Short mmCIF file of C-alpha atoms and ligand atoms in Angstrom, two decimals:
data_model
loop_
_atom_site.label_atom_id
_atom_site.label_comp_id
_atom_site.label_asym_id
_atom_site.label_seq_id
_atom_site.Cartn_x
_atom_site.Cartn_y
_atom_site.Cartn_z
CA MET A 1 -1.45 3.01 -38.07
CA SER A 2 -4.84 4.55 -38.82
CA ASN A 3 -6.44 7.98 -39.21
CA GLU A 4 -9.70 6.80 -37.76
CA ALA A 5 -10.79 8.41 -34.49
CA PRO A 6 -9.07 6.42 -31.71
CA ALA A 7 -10.13 5.07 -28.36
CA LEU A 8 -7.72 6.30 -25.61
CA VAL A 9 -6.81 4.22 -22.62
CA TRP A 10 -5.94 6.15 -19.58
CA PHE A 11 -3.66 4.21 -17.28
CA ARG A 12 -3.76 5.14 -13.57
CA GLN A 13 -3.19 2.40 -10.87
CA ASP A 14 -3.83 -0.43 -13.49
CA LEU A 15 -0.28 -0.65 -15.07
CA ARG A 16 -0.80 -3.99 -16.84
CA LEU A 17 -2.04 -5.38 -20.11
CA THR A 18 -3.67 -8.69 -19.01
CA ASP A 19 -7.02 -8.68 -17.10
CA ASN A 20 -7.34 -4.95 -17.77
CA PRO A 21 -11.05 -4.32 -18.42
CA ALA A 22 -10.53 -0.66 -19.74
CA LEU A 23 -8.03 -1.79 -22.23
CA ALA A 24 -10.10 -4.86 -23.26
CA ALA A 25 -13.13 -2.68 -23.82
CA ALA A 26 -11.22 -0.08 -25.86
CA ALA A 27 -9.73 -2.95 -28.01
CA ALA A 28 -13.21 -4.44 -28.40
CA SER A 29 -14.33 -1.05 -29.83
CA GLY A 30 -12.34 -2.03 -32.99
CA ARG A 31 -10.86 1.42 -32.99
CA PRO A 32 -7.21 2.20 -33.15
CA LEU A 33 -5.78 2.56 -29.60
CA ALA A 34 -3.85 5.39 -28.00
CA PHE A 35 -2.39 5.06 -24.36
CA ILE A 36 -1.60 7.71 -21.84
CA TYR A 37 -0.43 8.04 -18.24
CA VAL A 38 -0.65 11.47 -16.58
CA LEU A 39 1.52 12.42 -13.60
CA ASP A 40 -0.75 14.58 -11.63
CA ASP A 41 0.88 16.19 -8.69
CA GLU A 42 -1.77 18.83 -8.26
CA SER A 43 -5.02 17.15 -7.48
CA PRO A 44 -4.62 16.91 -4.67
CA ALA A 45 -1.29 17.97 -3.60
CA GLN A 46 -1.77 16.41 -0.18
CA TRP A 47 -1.77 12.94 -1.48
CA ARG A 48 0.79 13.28 -4.29
CA ILE A 49 2.60 9.95 -4.74
CA GLY A 50 5.21 9.73 -2.05
CA GLY A 51 9.00 9.17 -2.47
CA ALA A 52 9.04 5.32 -2.57
CA GLY A 53 5.85 5.24 -4.63
CA ARG A 54 7.61 7.47 -7.35
CA TRP A 55 10.57 4.90 -7.43
CA TRP A 56 8.06 2.18 -8.02
CA LEU A 57 5.99 4.25 -10.58
CA HIS A 58 9.10 5.02 -12.72
CA HIS A 59 10.08 1.34 -13.17
CA SER A 60 6.48 0.15 -13.64
CA LEU A 61 5.79 2.78 -16.34
CA SER A 62 9.00 1.76 -18.06
CA ALA A 63 7.98 -1.86 -18.18
CA LEU A 64 4.35 -0.99 -19.33
CA SER A 65 5.78 1.27 -21.98
CA ASP A 66 8.07 -1.45 -23.28
CA ALA A 67 5.25 -3.95 -23.34
CA ILE A 68 3.02 -1.61 -25.36
CA THR A 69 5.95 -0.69 -27.64
CA LYS A 70 6.51 -4.36 -28.34
CA ARG A 71 2.98 -4.66 -29.56
CA GLY A 72 3.44 -1.66 -31.75
CA GLY A 73 1.80 1.08 -29.67
CA ARG A 74 3.20 3.93 -27.82
CA LEU A 75 2.49 5.06 -24.21
CA LEU A 76 2.17 8.91 -23.93
CA PHE A 77 3.57 10.53 -20.86
CA ARG A 78 2.08 13.90 -19.91
CA ARG A 79 2.31 15.83 -16.67
CA GLY A 80 -0.08 18.30 -15.08
CA ASN A 81 -3.64 18.60 -13.88
CA ALA A 82 -5.17 15.36 -15.24
CA GLY A 83 -8.46 16.89 -16.39
CA LYS A 84 -6.72 19.81 -18.28
CA VAL A 85 -4.08 17.38 -19.84
CA LEU A 86 -6.71 14.92 -21.00
CA GLU A 87 -8.94 17.40 -22.48
CA GLN A 88 -6.08 18.70 -24.62
CA VAL A 89 -5.02 15.18 -25.70
CA VAL A 90 -8.55 14.09 -26.47
CA LYS A 91 -8.69 17.22 -28.80
CA GLU A 92 -5.19 16.70 -30.24
CA ILE A 93 -5.86 13.06 -31.23
CA GLY A 94 -9.58 13.40 -31.90
CA ALA A 95 -10.45 10.48 -29.53
CA ALA A 96 -13.93 9.10 -29.99
CA GLU A 97 -13.72 7.22 -26.67
CA ILE A 98 -11.76 7.17 -23.45
CA HIS A 99 -11.56 4.27 -21.09
CA TRP A 100 -10.25 3.91 -17.64
CA ASN A 101 -10.50 1.61 -14.61
CA ARG A 102 -12.06 3.05 -11.54
CA LEU A 103 -10.25 4.47 -8.50
CA TYR A 104 -11.77 4.81 -5.06
CA GLU A 105 -9.71 7.72 -3.51
CA PRO A 106 -12.33 10.44 -2.83
CA TYR A 107 -10.56 13.15 -4.93
CA ALA A 108 -10.22 10.55 -7.87
CA VAL A 109 -14.08 9.75 -7.58
CA LYS A 110 -14.88 13.51 -7.69
CA ARG A 111 -12.46 14.29 -10.53
CA ASP A 112 -13.50 11.29 -12.63
CA THR A 113 -17.18 12.14 -12.16
CA ALA A 114 -16.60 15.61 -13.53
CA LEU A 115 -14.36 14.32 -16.22
CA LYS A 116 -17.17 12.08 -17.67
CA ALA A 117 -19.36 15.15 -18.09
CA LEU A 118 -16.63 17.09 -19.71
CA PHE A 119 -15.68 14.29 -22.11
CA SER A 120 -19.35 13.96 -23.17
CA LYS A 121 -19.56 17.58 -23.97
CA LEU A 122 -16.50 17.21 -26.14
CA GLY A 123 -18.22 14.30 -27.92
CA CYS A 124 -15.94 11.61 -26.59
CA ALA A 125 -17.69 8.71 -24.78
CA ALA A 126 -16.13 8.15 -21.42
CA HIS A 127 -16.32 4.61 -20.02
CA SER A 128 -15.09 3.48 -16.62
CA HIS A 129 -14.56 -0.11 -15.52
CA ASN A 130 -13.79 -2.21 -12.46
CA GLY A 131 -10.11 -3.29 -12.71
CA ALA A 132 -9.00 -2.94 -9.08
CA LEU A 133 -11.41 -4.75 -6.94
CA LEU A 134 -13.40 -8.04 -6.84
CA PHE A 135 -16.55 -6.17 -6.21
CA GLU A 136 -17.50 -2.51 -6.41
CA PRO A 137 -17.84 -0.93 -2.97
CA TRP A 138 -21.56 -0.24 -3.72
CA GLU A 139 -22.19 -3.97 -4.82
CA VAL A 140 -21.73 -5.54 -1.56
CA GLU A 141 -24.28 -4.43 1.06
CA THR A 142 -25.52 -5.52 4.45
CA ALA A 143 -28.92 -7.19 4.77
CA ALA A 144 -30.34 -3.82 5.79
CA GLY A 145 -28.87 -2.36 2.72
CA GLY A 146 -25.79 -0.08 3.52
CA PRO A 147 -22.03 -0.48 3.70
CA PHE A 148 -20.45 -2.95 6.02
CA LYS A 149 -18.58 -1.78 9.03
CA VAL A 150 -17.41 -5.17 10.28
CA PHE A 151 -14.83 -7.25 8.32
CA THR A 152 -16.08 -10.87 9.04
CA PRO A 153 -19.55 -10.43 7.53
CA PHE A 154 -18.30 -8.28 4.81
CA TRP A 155 -15.93 -10.99 3.64
CA ARG A 156 -18.44 -13.75 4.05
CA ALA A 157 -20.80 -11.81 1.62
CA CYS A 158 -18.01 -11.38 -0.82
CA ARG A 159 -16.84 -15.08 -0.60
CA ALA A 160 -20.41 -16.34 -1.04
CA ARG A 161 -20.41 -14.54 -4.43
CA GLY A 162 -17.41 -16.54 -5.58
CA LEU A 163 -15.03 -15.35 -8.33
CA PRO A 164 -16.64 -12.21 -9.83
CA ARG A 165 -15.54 -12.86 -13.44
CA THR A 166 -13.04 -14.69 -15.25
CA PRO A 167 -9.83 -12.68 -16.00
CA VAL A 168 -10.00 -10.70 -19.25
CA LYS A 169 -7.60 -11.99 -21.87
CA LEU A 170 -5.33 -9.53 -23.66
CA ALA A 171 -6.56 -8.89 -27.25
CA SER A 172 -4.37 -10.82 -29.61
CA THR A 173 -3.94 -7.83 -31.94
CA TRP A 174 -4.78 -4.22 -31.94
CA ARG A 175 -4.57 -1.28 -34.15
CA THR A 176 -2.46 1.56 -33.07
CA ALA A 177 -3.41 5.29 -33.45
CA GLN A 178 -1.28 7.80 -35.11
CA SER A 179 1.14 9.16 -32.49
CA GLU A 180 2.69 12.34 -33.48
CA VAL A 181 1.54 14.01 -30.40
CA GLN A 182 3.94 15.21 -27.85
CA SER A 183 5.00 13.01 -25.04
CA ASP A 184 7.44 13.72 -22.20
CA ALA A 185 10.44 11.53 -21.66
CA LEU A 186 9.86 9.37 -18.54
CA GLN A 187 13.36 10.40 -17.30
CA SER A 188 12.35 13.97 -17.34
CA TRP A 189 9.82 13.43 -14.60
CA ALA A 190 12.84 12.73 -12.09
CA LEU A 191 10.81 10.14 -10.19
CA LEU A 192 14.04 8.35 -9.06
CA PRO A 193 15.85 9.73 -6.10
CA VAL A 194 19.45 11.13 -6.66
CA ARG A 195 21.78 12.55 -4.11
CA PRO A 196 21.16 10.74 -1.96
CA ASN A 197 19.88 7.62 -3.74
CA TRP A 198 18.01 6.22 -0.77
CA ALA A 199 16.46 3.66 -3.02
CA ALA A 200 19.72 1.98 -3.94
CA GLY A 201 18.61 -1.21 -2.08
CA PHE A 202 15.09 -1.35 -3.62
CA LYS A 203 16.26 -2.86 -7.01
CA THR A 204 17.49 -6.05 -5.25
CA ARG A 205 14.23 -6.68 -3.51
CA TRP A 206 11.65 -5.74 -6.14
CA THR A 207 10.80 -6.09 -9.94
CA PRO A 208 8.20 -3.52 -10.59
CA GLY A 209 5.89 -4.32 -13.58
CA GLU A 210 3.46 -6.91 -14.77
CA THR A 211 6.02 -9.58 -15.30
CA GLY A 212 7.50 -9.09 -11.78
CA ALA A 213 3.91 -9.34 -10.41
CA LYS A 214 3.22 -12.59 -12.01
CA ARG A 215 6.61 -14.00 -10.93
CA ALA A 216 5.83 -12.91 -7.41
CA LEU A 217 2.47 -14.78 -7.47
CA SER A 218 3.95 -17.95 -8.99
CA ALA A 219 6.72 -18.09 -6.43
CA PHE A 220 4.19 -17.62 -3.64
CA VAL A 221 1.91 -20.35 -4.82
CA ARG A 222 4.84 -22.64 -5.64
CA SER A 223 6.50 -22.62 -2.20
CA ARG A 224 4.64 -20.49 0.54
CA ILE A 225 0.87 -20.45 0.25
CA GLU A 226 0.52 -23.76 2.01
CA LYS A 227 2.29 -22.57 5.13
CA TYR A 228 1.01 -19.07 4.88
CA ALA A 229 -1.37 -19.16 7.82
CA ASN A 230 1.21 -20.60 10.07
CA ASP A 231 4.16 -18.48 9.11
CA ARG A 232 2.61 -15.08 7.98
CA ASP A 233 3.32 -13.33 11.39
CA LEU A 234 7.00 -14.31 11.53
CA PRO A 235 9.01 -11.42 9.97
CA ALA A 236 12.26 -13.31 9.78
CA LYS A 237 10.65 -15.84 7.45
CA ASP A 238 9.84 -14.98 3.80
CA ALA A 239 6.33 -16.30 4.20
CA THR A 240 4.01 -13.82 2.61
CA SER A 241 3.30 -12.99 -1.07
CA HIS A 242 4.97 -9.48 -1.38
CA LEU A 243 2.26 -8.59 -3.76
CA SER A 244 1.15 -5.40 -2.04
CA PRO A 245 3.01 -2.90 -4.35
CA HIS A 246 2.01 -4.92 -7.54
CA LEU A 247 -1.59 -4.81 -6.35
CA HIS A 248 -1.49 -1.08 -5.55
CA TRP A 249 -0.06 -0.16 -8.94
CA GLY A 250 -2.38 -2.65 -10.57
CA GLU A 251 0.25 -4.79 -12.24
CA ILE A 252 -1.92 -7.64 -11.27
CA SER A 253 -5.61 -7.66 -10.38
CA PRO A 254 -7.26 -9.31 -7.42
CA VAL A 255 -9.39 -11.28 -9.97
CA GLN A 256 -6.14 -12.78 -11.43
CA ILE A 257 -4.94 -13.72 -7.93
CA TYR A 258 -8.27 -15.13 -6.81
CA SER A 259 -8.73 -17.20 -9.94
CA VAL A 260 -5.19 -18.79 -9.44
CA VAL A 261 -5.31 -19.41 -5.67
CA ASP A 262 -8.91 -20.36 -4.93
CA GLY A 263 -9.08 -23.88 -3.78
CA LEU A 264 -5.43 -24.34 -3.15
CA ALA A 265 -4.23 -25.64 0.22
CA GLY A 266 -3.75 -22.59 2.54
CA ALA A 267 -5.60 -20.23 0.17
CA GLU A 268 -8.41 -19.28 2.57
CA LYS A 269 -6.35 -17.29 5.02
CA PHE A 270 -4.52 -15.70 2.06
CA LEU A 271 -7.78 -14.80 0.37
CA SER A 272 -9.11 -13.30 3.54
CA GLU A 273 -6.10 -10.78 3.41
CA ILE A 274 -7.08 -9.86 -0.06
CA GLY A 275 -10.47 -9.48 1.61
CA TRP A 276 -8.94 -6.81 3.93
CA ARG A 277 -7.86 -4.94 0.94
CA GLU A 278 -11.39 -5.04 -0.44
CA PHE A 279 -12.74 -3.89 2.99
CA SER A 280 -10.47 -1.08 3.30
CA HIS A 281 -11.44 0.18 -0.30
CA HIS A 282 -15.10 -0.36 0.75
CA LEU A 283 -14.60 1.81 3.95
CA LEU A 284 -12.74 4.51 1.98
CA PHE A 285 -15.37 4.73 -0.61
CA HIS A 286 -18.27 4.89 1.93
CA PHE A 287 -16.38 7.04 4.54
CA PRO A 288 -14.22 9.40 2.26
CA THR A 289 -12.78 11.25 5.31
CA LEU A 290 -10.97 8.14 6.54
CA PRO A 291 -7.46 9.40 5.83
CA GLU A 292 -8.00 12.70 7.46
CA ALA A 293 -10.45 12.16 10.36
CA PRO A 294 -11.00 9.48 12.91
CA TRP A 295 -13.76 7.19 11.96
CA ARG A 296 -15.02 7.23 15.63
CA SER A 297 -15.68 10.84 16.11
CA SER A 298 -15.11 10.52 19.96
CA PHE A 299 -11.34 10.39 18.95
CA GLU A 300 -11.41 13.91 17.49
CA LYS A 301 -10.78 15.45 20.99
CA PHE A 302 -7.75 13.25 21.78
CA GLY A 303 -4.91 15.22 23.05
CA TRP A 304 -1.87 13.96 20.89
CA ARG A 305 1.48 14.87 22.08
CA LYS A 306 3.84 17.01 20.00
CA ASP A 307 7.29 15.51 20.46
CA GLU A 308 9.63 15.97 17.46
CA ASN A 309 12.48 14.16 19.18
CA ALA A 310 10.26 11.04 19.81
CA PHE A 311 8.98 11.14 16.21
CA ARG A 312 12.61 11.31 14.93
CA ALA A 313 13.57 8.47 17.11
CA TRP A 314 10.62 6.47 15.84
CA SER A 315 10.98 7.30 12.07
CA SER A 316 14.71 6.69 12.07
CA GLY A 317 14.59 3.37 14.06
CA GLN A 318 16.24 4.61 17.18
CA THR A 319 13.66 3.98 19.76
CA GLY A 320 15.75 1.56 21.83
CA TYR A 321 13.05 -1.20 21.26
CA PRO A 322 14.77 -3.48 18.78
CA ILE A 323 11.58 -4.91 17.05
CA VAL A 324 10.37 -1.40 16.50
CA ASP A 325 13.75 -0.11 15.16
CA ALA A 326 14.25 -3.19 12.93
CA GLY A 327 10.90 -2.43 11.33
CA MET A 328 11.40 1.12 10.70
CA ARG A 329 14.87 0.47 9.22
CA GLU A 330 13.53 -2.27 6.92
CA LEU A 331 10.98 0.21 5.73
CA TRP A 332 13.76 2.77 4.95
CA ALA A 333 16.00 0.32 3.34
CA THR A 334 13.49 -1.54 1.14
CA GLY A 335 10.18 0.44 0.95
CA TYR A 336 8.38 -2.32 2.63
CA MET A 337 7.76 -3.61 6.31
CA HIS A 338 6.32 -6.93 7.41
CA ASN A 339 2.64 -6.67 8.41
CA ARG A 340 3.08 -7.89 12.03
CA VAL A 341 5.92 -5.31 12.44
CA ARG A 342 3.74 -2.54 10.73
CA MET A 343 1.21 -3.20 13.62
CA ILE A 344 3.89 -3.05 16.33
CA THR A 345 5.64 0.10 15.02
CA ALA A 346 2.24 1.86 14.42
CA SER A 347 1.05 0.81 17.94
CA PHE A 348 4.37 2.19 19.44
CA LEU A 349 3.95 5.57 17.77
CA ILE A 350 0.29 5.97 18.76
CA LYS A 351 0.16 4.30 22.20
CA HIS A 352 3.72 4.55 23.61
CA LEU A 353 4.51 7.94 22.19
CA LEU A 354 0.97 9.20 21.98
CA ILE A 355 1.70 10.81 18.57
CA ASP A 356 -1.19 11.32 16.20
CA TRP A 357 -1.70 8.39 13.87
CA ARG A 358 -1.85 10.84 10.88
CA ARG A 359 1.89 11.59 11.29
CA GLY A 360 2.66 7.80 11.04
CA GLN A 361 0.30 7.50 8.25
CA ASP A 362 2.26 10.27 6.40
CA TRP A 363 5.45 8.82 7.10
CA PHE A 364 4.27 5.42 5.73
CA TRP A 365 2.79 7.26 2.69
CA ASP A 366 6.14 8.61 1.72
CA THR A 367 8.31 5.64 2.46
CA LEU A 368 6.30 2.51 1.42
CA VAL A 369 6.44 1.25 -2.20
CA ASP A 370 2.85 -0.19 -1.57
CA ALA A 371 1.50 3.16 -0.08
CA ASP A 372 -2.19 2.88 -0.67
CA LEU A 373 -4.62 5.50 0.68
CA ALA A 374 -7.40 2.91 1.48
CA ASN A 375 -4.98 0.22 3.06
CA ASN A 376 -2.92 2.66 4.89
CA SER A 377 -5.62 5.00 6.38
CA ALA A 378 -7.79 1.92 7.29
CA SER A 379 -4.80 0.16 8.88
CA TRP A 380 -3.67 3.12 10.81
CA GLN A 381 -7.21 3.77 12.25
CA TRP A 382 -7.30 0.02 13.03
CA VAL A 383 -4.28 0.33 15.20
CA ALA A 384 -5.30 3.65 16.81
CA GLY A 385 -8.67 2.16 17.79
CA SER A 386 -10.49 4.93 16.08
CA GLY A 387 -11.36 2.93 12.89
CA ALA A 388 -14.23 0.62 11.87
CA ASP A 389 -13.95 -2.92 13.33
CA ALA A 390 -10.75 -1.64 15.02
CA SER A 391 -8.42 -2.96 17.59
CA PRO A 392 -9.73 -1.84 21.02
CA TYR A 393 -7.95 1.12 22.56
CA PHE A 394 -6.62 -1.07 25.63
CA ARG A 395 -4.87 -3.35 23.39
CA ILE A 396 -1.36 -1.91 23.71
CA PHE A 397 1.19 -4.10 22.05
CA ASN A 398 4.18 -4.79 24.41
CA PRO A 399 7.12 -4.50 21.96
CA ILE A 400 9.18 -6.89 23.99
CA VAL A 401 6.57 -9.63 24.18
CA GLN A 402 5.66 -9.09 20.58
CA GLY A 403 9.40 -9.44 19.56
CA GLU A 404 9.79 -12.63 21.74
CA ARG A 405 6.70 -14.17 20.28
CA TYR A 406 7.13 -13.41 16.64
CA ASP A 407 10.98 -13.22 16.31
CA PRO A 408 11.94 -15.73 19.00
CA ASN A 409 15.59 -16.17 17.86
CA GLY A 410 16.02 -12.46 17.04
CA ASP A 411 16.95 -13.14 13.38
CA TYR A 412 14.72 -10.32 12.06
CA VAL A 413 16.23 -7.84 14.55
CA ARG A 414 19.68 -8.91 13.82
CA ARG A 415 19.12 -8.46 10.04
CA TRP A 416 18.01 -4.92 10.43
CA ALA A 417 19.66 -3.76 13.65
CA PRO A 418 23.11 -5.39 13.04
CA GLU A 419 24.67 -3.53 16.08
CA LEU A 420 22.74 -5.99 18.15
CA ARG A 421 23.93 -9.09 16.14
CA ASP A 422 26.05 -10.76 18.90
CA LEU A 423 23.44 -10.40 21.64
CA PRO A 424 21.93 -13.78 22.96
CA ALA A 425 18.26 -14.30 21.90
CA LYS A 426 17.36 -13.97 25.69
CA TYR A 427 18.10 -10.29 25.61
CA ILE A 428 17.67 -9.27 21.94
CA HIS A 429 14.35 -7.63 22.48
CA ALA A 430 15.17 -5.94 25.60
CA PRO A 431 19.00 -5.12 25.48
CA TRP A 432 18.93 -2.95 28.61
CA THR A 433 18.03 -6.02 30.75
CA ALA A 434 21.27 -7.64 29.77
CA PRO A 435 24.05 -7.92 32.36
CA GLU A 436 27.01 -5.49 31.56
CA GLN A 437 29.33 -8.41 30.84
CA ILE A 438 27.03 -9.83 28.07
CA LEU A 439 26.61 -6.25 26.61
CA ALA A 440 30.39 -5.86 26.60
CA ASP A 441 30.84 -9.20 25.03
CA ALA A 442 28.32 -8.19 22.33
CA LYS A 443 30.21 -5.02 21.79
CA ILE A 444 27.16 -2.97 22.78
CA ALA A 445 27.43 0.32 24.61
CA LEU A 446 23.85 1.26 25.51
CA GLY A 447 23.17 5.07 24.81
CA VAL A 448 26.16 4.98 22.35
CA SER A 449 26.06 2.19 19.86
CA TYR A 450 22.47 1.44 20.41
CA PRO A 451 19.86 3.75 22.16
CA ARG A 452 18.36 3.25 25.52
CA PRO A 453 14.43 3.04 25.45
CA VAL A 454 12.84 6.42 24.56
CA VAL A 455 10.08 5.64 26.97
CA ASP A 456 9.67 2.99 29.72
CA HIS A 457 7.06 0.35 28.55
CA ALA A 458 5.22 0.12 31.76
CA GLU A 459 5.00 3.85 32.24
CA ALA A 460 4.02 4.43 28.64
CA ARG A 461 1.31 1.80 28.79
CA ALA A 462 -0.17 3.34 31.97
CA ARG A 463 -0.16 6.82 30.35
CA ALA A 464 -1.71 5.53 27.21
CA LEU A 465 -4.44 3.65 29.11
CA ALA A 466 -5.23 6.75 31.09
CA ALA A 467 -5.38 8.99 28.05
CA PHE A 468 -7.59 6.62 25.91
CA GLN A 469 -9.92 5.85 28.96
CA ALA A 470 -10.52 9.56 29.23
CA LEU A 471 -12.13 9.47 25.88
P1 FAD B 1 0.28 -10.79 2.18
O1 FAD B 1 0.21 -11.20 3.50
O2 FAD B 1 0.76 -11.62 1.06
O3 FAD B 1 -1.26 -10.37 1.74
C1 FAD B 1 -1.71 -10.31 0.36
C2 FAD B 1 -2.32 -9.11 0.06
O4 FAD B 1 -3.44 -8.74 0.83
C3 FAD B 1 -1.45 -7.83 0.29
O5 FAD B 1 -0.47 -7.74 -0.76
C4 FAD B 1 -2.30 -6.69 0.38
O6 FAD B 1 -2.77 -6.18 -0.89
C5 FAD B 1 -3.60 -7.37 1.13
N1 FAD B 1 -3.40 -7.09 2.67
C6 FAD B 1 -2.71 -7.95 3.54
N2 FAD B 1 -2.97 -7.41 4.69
C7 FAD B 1 -3.70 -6.29 4.53
C8 FAD B 1 -4.29 -5.45 5.51
N3 FAD B 1 -4.15 -5.43 6.92
N4 FAD B 1 -5.13 -4.43 4.97
C9 FAD B 1 -5.34 -4.27 3.73
N5 FAD B 1 -4.86 -5.18 2.81
C10 FAD B 1 -4.06 -6.14 3.27
N6 FAD B 1 -0.86 -2.44 2.86
C11 FAD B 1 -0.94 -1.80 1.65
O7 FAD B 1 -0.96 -2.44 0.59
N7 FAD B 1 -0.57 -0.43 1.62
C12 FAD B 1 -0.38 0.41 2.77
O8 FAD B 1 -0.15 1.63 2.52
C13 FAD B 1 -0.48 -0.30 3.91
N8 FAD B 1 -0.23 0.31 5.05
C14 FAD B 1 -0.33 -0.34 6.31
C15 FAD B 1 -0.17 0.44 7.43
C16 FAD B 1 -0.30 -0.10 8.75
C17 FAD B 1 -0.08 0.54 10.06
C18 FAD B 1 -0.59 -1.60 8.87
C19 FAD B 1 -0.68 -2.31 10.16
C20 FAD B 1 -0.71 -2.29 7.61
C21 FAD B 1 -0.67 -1.76 6.42
N9 FAD B 1 -0.90 -2.42 5.20
C22 FAD B 1 -0.85 -1.76 3.95
C23 FAD B 1 -1.37 -3.74 5.24
C24 FAD B 1 -0.31 -4.87 5.22
O9 FAD B 1 0.72 -4.68 6.16
C25 FAD B 1 0.24 -5.12 3.82
O10 FAD B 1 -0.61 -5.20 2.84
C26 FAD B 1 1.05 -6.31 3.88
O11 FAD B 1 2.23 -6.33 4.73
C27 FAD B 1 1.78 -6.47 2.42
O12 FAD B 1 2.68 -7.62 2.33
P2 FAD B 1 2.28 -8.85 1.38
O13 FAD B 1 1.90 -8.41 0.08
O14 FAD B 1 3.41 -9.84 1.57
O15 FAD B 1 1.08 -9.36 2.15
#
C-alpha cells in the first residue's frame, strides 16, 4: 500500500484483467492502483441494464473483484450518476490519473467527453483507450472518407489491416492504493432476481467472468470452429461460440479472439461475425439514433399495429408457430437465443404481426444476457429492412420453411416446446396440418395444450407486403 496519488481504473464493459489497455496504461504509470465499477441506472434511464444483463453483471463483477483481491487490490462498488460518483471518488482518493476503455453508446460518448473536461479541471488526467473493438469507428473510412454503410467493403477494409495490435499482457505486479474509502456490498445492489428467480436455469449454461470467457473460446476452437460455417445456422447443434455475453461485458476482447483464431481452419466465417459486431458499433457511433429511429427515414411513417395480445403471444412463446415459440422460450429460460432463430422471431414480430421493431428490441434488451445496444439495434433494423445494408422488406421469413430447413428433425423445437415432443418431424413445424389421429397419438390438443397459429402465414405475408410496399 502507498500514500502516493493513485491511478484510478474505471471498469465499465471491460470486466477483465488481461488485454485491458486502460488497466495496462494505469499500471505502466507506476502509480498505486485503485479500481472502481459504478452502477449508473440514471444516465440514461431508458437504456439501464436489463434484467438478464443484471444477472450477468453480478456474477461478472464478483469474478473480477475476486481476481483483483487475489492480486492484493480492491474493486470499489459505487452506485449513482457516474459523473457525480467519480468526481467524489477522485477527490476522496486524490487520484492523479483516471483510465477507462471507450464505449460507443451515444449517451456514454457524451458523458465521457464531459467527464474528461471535468477531471482535467480537478487536476486528474483522464485517459481513454480502445479495449472493445478491433478498430475505432473513426479509423476505418470509405475511399471517399466517411463511414461505411455496407458490411462487405467495411469488413474487407478491416481485414486488410490485419491484427490491430498484439494483446496487452497483464502487469506481473502492481502496487495497490490505500483503500479506506467506502464501497457498497455487491449483494446490496440486488442485481439477481428473486421471487420469482427466473434466472434459475442460467447458471447451468453460463460461467460469467474472464475465466469463463477464455474457456468458451478454447472449447470453440478445440471442437467447433472447423465446422462453424456449415453448422452455425442449425439451432439444434451446439455449433457457435457463445461468446456474445463475454464480448458484451468485455470479459474477453476481440483482439484476443482474433489473435487466437486467425489462420485456423474455419476462422474466416467466424471472424466475419466478429466483423458484424464491429460494423454494428461503427454504425451506432456514426448514426447515434439507431436504437430509437429507423435508419431509413422512409420507415418513420410506417403504421405499426398496436396489438397487446399478439405481442404477449410472441414474447411468451405462444404464437402457434413452433420455431418461433421455441426461440422465445429458449430466450426466457437461458437469456440467449440462437442467431438464426433471432432472425426468425424478429421477422415474425415485425412482418407477421406488424408490431414495431422497437418493442422487440426492448424485449430482447431486457431478456438477453448479451443485450448490446449496437448489436441489438443494428440487428433489429436489419430484420425490419429499415437499417443500413438491411434485409429487403420483401424478404419475409416463412416460419414453417425456416423450421424445416434449419431444424429438419425438429430437435430444437422438441427441446424448447416439449408439448410437441411426440409429433413426427413431418408435422413438427406446422402442427395444425397434422391429421387428427396423429395429434391425438402425440397427446396434442390444438388450442389447449399448444396454441393454434395467431395469424395465418399466407394472409400475414400478403398484409405485410402490402404495408411495406405502401412505403
Ligand atoms: P457466434 O456465431 O459464435 O459469433 C461470434 C460473435 O460475433 C458473437 O459472439 C457476437 O459478438 C458477434 N456476432 C455474431 N453475429 C452477429 C450479428 N449478426 N451482429 C453483430 N454481432 C454478431 N448480438 C449481441 O451480441 N447482442 C444483442 O443484443 C444481439 N441482438 C440481436 C437481435 C437480433 C434481432 C438478431 C437477429 C441478432 C442479434 N444479435 C445480438 C446477433 C447474434 O444473434 C448474436 O451475437 C449471436 O447469436 C451470439 O451467439 P454466439 O456468440 O454463439 O455467436
